[in-house]
mmCIF file of C-alpha atoms in Angstrom:
data_model
loop_
_atom_site.group_PDB
_atom_site.id
_atom_site.type_symbol
_atom_site.label_atom_id
_atom_site.label_comp_id
_atom_site.label_asym_id
_atom_site.label_seq_id
_atom_site.Cartn_x
_atom_site.Cartn_y
_atom_site.Cartn_z
ATOM 1 C CA UNK A 141 11.124 -12.356 -119.692
ATOM 2 C CA UNK A 142 10.451 -9.369 -119.107
ATOM 3 C CA UNK A 143 13.702 -7.868 -119.405
ATOM 4 C CA UNK A 144 15.382 -8.605 -116.121
ATOM 5 C CA UNK A 145 19.157 -8.626 -116.608
ATOM 6 C CA UNK A 146 21.373 -11.420 -113.655
ATOM 7 C CA UNK A 147 24.467 -9.241 -112.773
ATOM 8 C CA UNK A 148 26.117 -12.160 -114.849
ATOM 9 C CA UNK A 149 30.251 -10.462 -114.442
ATOM 10 C CA UNK A 150 29.852 -11.010 -110.340
ATOM 11 C CA UNK A 151 28.829 -14.585 -110.653
ATOM 12 C CA UNK A 152 31.895 -15.542 -113.481
ATOM 13 C CA UNK A 153 34.049 -14.524 -109.943
ATOM 14 C CA UNK A 154 32.160 -16.354 -108.069
ATOM 15 C CA UNK A 155 32.122 -19.922 -109.941
ATOM 16 C CA UNK A 156 35.692 -19.614 -111.147
ATOM 17 C CA UNK A 157 35.584 -18.539 -106.627
ATOM 18 C CA UNK A 158 34.187 -22.124 -106.666
ATOM 19 C CA UNK A 159 35.004 -23.883 -109.596
ATOM 20 C CA UNK A 160 32.005 -24.581 -110.757
ATOM 21 C CA UNK A 161 31.091 -23.789 -114.706
ATOM 22 C CA UNK A 162 29.336 -21.325 -116.180
ATOM 23 C CA UNK A 163 26.330 -21.990 -118.713
ATOM 24 C CA UNK A 164 23.818 -19.040 -119.987
ATOM 25 C CA UNK A 165 20.958 -19.598 -121.852
ATOM 26 C CA UNK A 166 20.380 -16.591 -124.209
ATOM 27 C CA UNK A 167 18.058 -17.118 -126.484
ATOM 28 C CA UNK A 168 16.561 -13.394 -125.813
ATOM 29 C CA UNK A 169 19.879 -11.990 -125.788
ATOM 30 C CA UNK A 170 21.260 -13.226 -128.948
ATOM 31 C CA UNK A 171 21.140 -10.358 -131.675
ATOM 32 C CA UNK A 172 19.101 -7.674 -128.552
ATOM 33 C CA UNK A 173 21.804 -7.092 -126.132
ATOM 34 C CA UNK A 174 25.558 -5.408 -126.385
ATOM 35 C CA UNK A 175 26.732 -2.961 -128.144
ATOM 36 C CA UNK A 176 27.529 -5.612 -131.130
ATOM 37 C CA UNK A 177 23.828 -7.637 -130.416
ATOM 38 C CA UNK A 178 26.165 -10.193 -129.231
ATOM 39 C CA UNK A 179 24.003 -11.173 -126.493
ATOM 40 C CA UNK A 180 24.077 -10.290 -122.512
ATOM 41 C CA UNK A 181 28.041 -11.835 -122.667
ATOM 42 C CA UNK A 182 29.199 -9.511 -124.818
ATOM 43 C CA UNK A 183 26.390 -7.174 -122.379
ATOM 44 C CA UNK A 184 28.599 -7.769 -119.050
ATOM 45 C CA UNK A 185 31.584 -8.032 -120.968
ATOM 46 C CA UNK A 186 32.214 -12.028 -120.154
ATOM 47 C CA UNK A 187 32.501 -13.237 -123.328
ATOM 48 C CA UNK A 188 34.988 -16.346 -123.449
ATOM 49 C CA UNK A 189 34.585 -16.233 -118.969
ATOM 50 C CA UNK A 190 31.398 -18.509 -120.424
ATOM 51 C CA UNK A 191 31.714 -22.704 -120.388
ATOM 52 C CA UNK A 192 28.973 -22.560 -122.351
ATOM 53 C CA UNK A 193 26.145 -20.903 -124.544
ATOM 54 C CA UNK A 194 22.900 -21.843 -125.762
ATOM 55 C CA UNK A 195 20.842 -19.439 -128.070
ATOM 56 C CA UNK A 196 18.715 -19.993 -130.860
ATOM 57 C CA UNK A 197 18.439 -19.105 -134.433
ATOM 58 C CA UNK A 198 14.094 -18.488 -134.360
ATOM 59 C CA UNK A 199 14.373 -14.581 -132.028
ATOM 60 C CA UNK A 200 16.757 -12.391 -134.147
ATOM 61 C CA UNK A 201 18.025 -14.397 -136.216
ATOM 62 C CA UNK A 202 14.249 -15.036 -138.023
ATOM 63 C CA UNK A 203 15.212 -18.805 -139.042
ATOM 64 C CA UNK A 204 14.934 -21.260 -136.768
ATOM 65 C CA UNK A 205 17.100 -24.009 -134.557
ATOM 66 C CA UNK A 206 19.183 -22.964 -131.830
ATOM 67 C CA UNK A 207 23.166 -23.319 -131.365
ATOM 68 C CA UNK A 208 25.939 -24.332 -127.984
ATOM 69 C CA UNK A 209 29.014 -22.777 -127.940
ATOM 70 C CA UNK A 210 31.451 -24.825 -125.903
ATOM 71 C CA UNK A 211 35.002 -26.049 -125.461
ATOM 72 C CA UNK A 212 35.286 -28.616 -128.217
ATOM 73 C CA UNK A 213 34.972 -31.408 -125.958
ATOM 74 C CA UNK A 214 31.627 -30.589 -123.869
ATOM 75 C CA UNK A 215 30.867 -30.278 -127.935
ATOM 76 C CA UNK A 216 31.534 -33.174 -128.471
ATOM 77 C CA UNK A 217 30.117 -34.961 -125.092
ATOM 78 C CA UNK A 218 27.084 -32.872 -126.434
ATOM 79 C CA UNK A 219 26.856 -34.802 -130.110
ATOM 80 C CA UNK A 220 27.509 -37.886 -128.932
ATOM 81 C CA UNK A 221 25.657 -38.318 -125.573
ATOM 82 C CA UNK A 222 22.163 -35.498 -125.705
ATOM 83 C CA UNK A 223 19.529 -37.611 -126.842
ATOM 84 C CA UNK A 224 18.108 -34.812 -128.168
ATOM 85 C CA UNK A 225 20.880 -34.473 -130.330
ATOM 86 C CA UNK A 226 20.908 -38.052 -131.275
ATOM 87 C CA UNK A 227 18.363 -38.350 -132.473
ATOM 88 C CA UNK A 228 16.945 -36.105 -134.399
ATOM 89 C CA UNK A 229 17.484 -35.099 -137.655
ATOM 90 C CA UNK A 230 20.360 -32.366 -139.111
ATOM 91 C CA UNK A 231 18.959 -28.995 -140.158
ATOM 92 C CA UNK A 232 18.163 -28.472 -143.251
ATOM 93 C CA UNK A 233 21.388 -27.086 -145.385
ATOM 94 C CA UNK A 234 19.592 -24.111 -146.852
ATOM 95 C CA UNK A 235 18.247 -23.437 -142.645
ATOM 96 C CA UNK A 236 21.375 -23.134 -141.639
ATOM 97 C CA UNK A 237 22.459 -21.459 -145.014
ATOM 98 C CA UNK A 238 19.852 -18.232 -144.448
ATOM 99 C CA UNK A 239 20.961 -17.745 -140.315
ATOM 100 C CA UNK A 240 24.478 -17.541 -142.006
ATOM 101 C CA UNK A 241 23.659 -14.746 -144.377
ATOM 102 C CA UNK A 242 21.412 -13.210 -140.973
ATOM 103 C CA UNK A 243 24.616 -13.430 -139.215
ATOM 104 C CA UNK A 244 26.569 -11.791 -141.993
ATOM 105 C CA UNK A 245 23.989 -8.875 -142.793
ATOM 106 C CA UNK A 246 23.646 -7.887 -138.992
ATOM 107 C CA UNK A 247 27.850 -8.254 -138.630
ATOM 108 C CA UNK A 248 27.818 -5.402 -141.694
ATOM 109 C CA UNK A 249 28.048 -1.680 -140.972
ATOM 110 C CA UNK A 250 27.998 1.094 -142.728
ATOM 111 C CA UNK A 251 27.536 3.500 -140.283
ATOM 112 C CA UNK A 252 29.335 2.201 -137.642
ATOM 113 C CA UNK A 253 28.001 -0.434 -135.657
ATOM 114 C CA UNK A 254 26.382 -3.712 -136.199
ATOM 115 C CA UNK A 255 23.098 -4.408 -137.562
ATOM 116 C CA UNK A 256 21.834 -5.821 -134.289
ATOM 117 C CA UNK A 257 22.558 -2.428 -132.620
ATOM 118 C CA UNK A 258 20.592 -0.596 -135.745
ATOM 119 C CA UNK A 259 18.251 -2.897 -135.442
ATOM 120 C CA UNK A 260 17.452 -2.999 -131.471
ATOM 121 C CA UNK A 261 18.026 1.181 -131.573
ATOM 122 C CA UNK A 262 15.406 1.329 -133.591
ATOM 123 C CA UNK A 263 12.777 -0.668 -131.668
ATOM 124 C CA UNK A 264 13.727 1.290 -128.846
ATOM 125 C CA UNK A 265 11.619 4.125 -130.867
ATOM 126 C CA UNK A 266 8.408 2.038 -131.148
#
């Protein structure tokens, strides 16, 4: 967690060449990396090319929980077979609403760029 980035665009090329899946744990990139804060996939311009992306809502979003994004088949499989998901309770509606509100605020941009990008630029000053 010292800021190193793996050349994800090169990995995507290798994965396609060898018919392999790609999985990205973007817990530290969501809301920070990329021009609009969409994470490492935006940073390396491979959005839509990654098979499974996992991120957290507890860092840049300031709420709690996490997400997994992927194809409908992958998401259905995880919802029905992943023990950590099957044996847990759902996120409270209030928490889901707070996460959605944070996302909407971050995506608004009165002066150009995303709210996440403005936040990241503010951190750079520190």
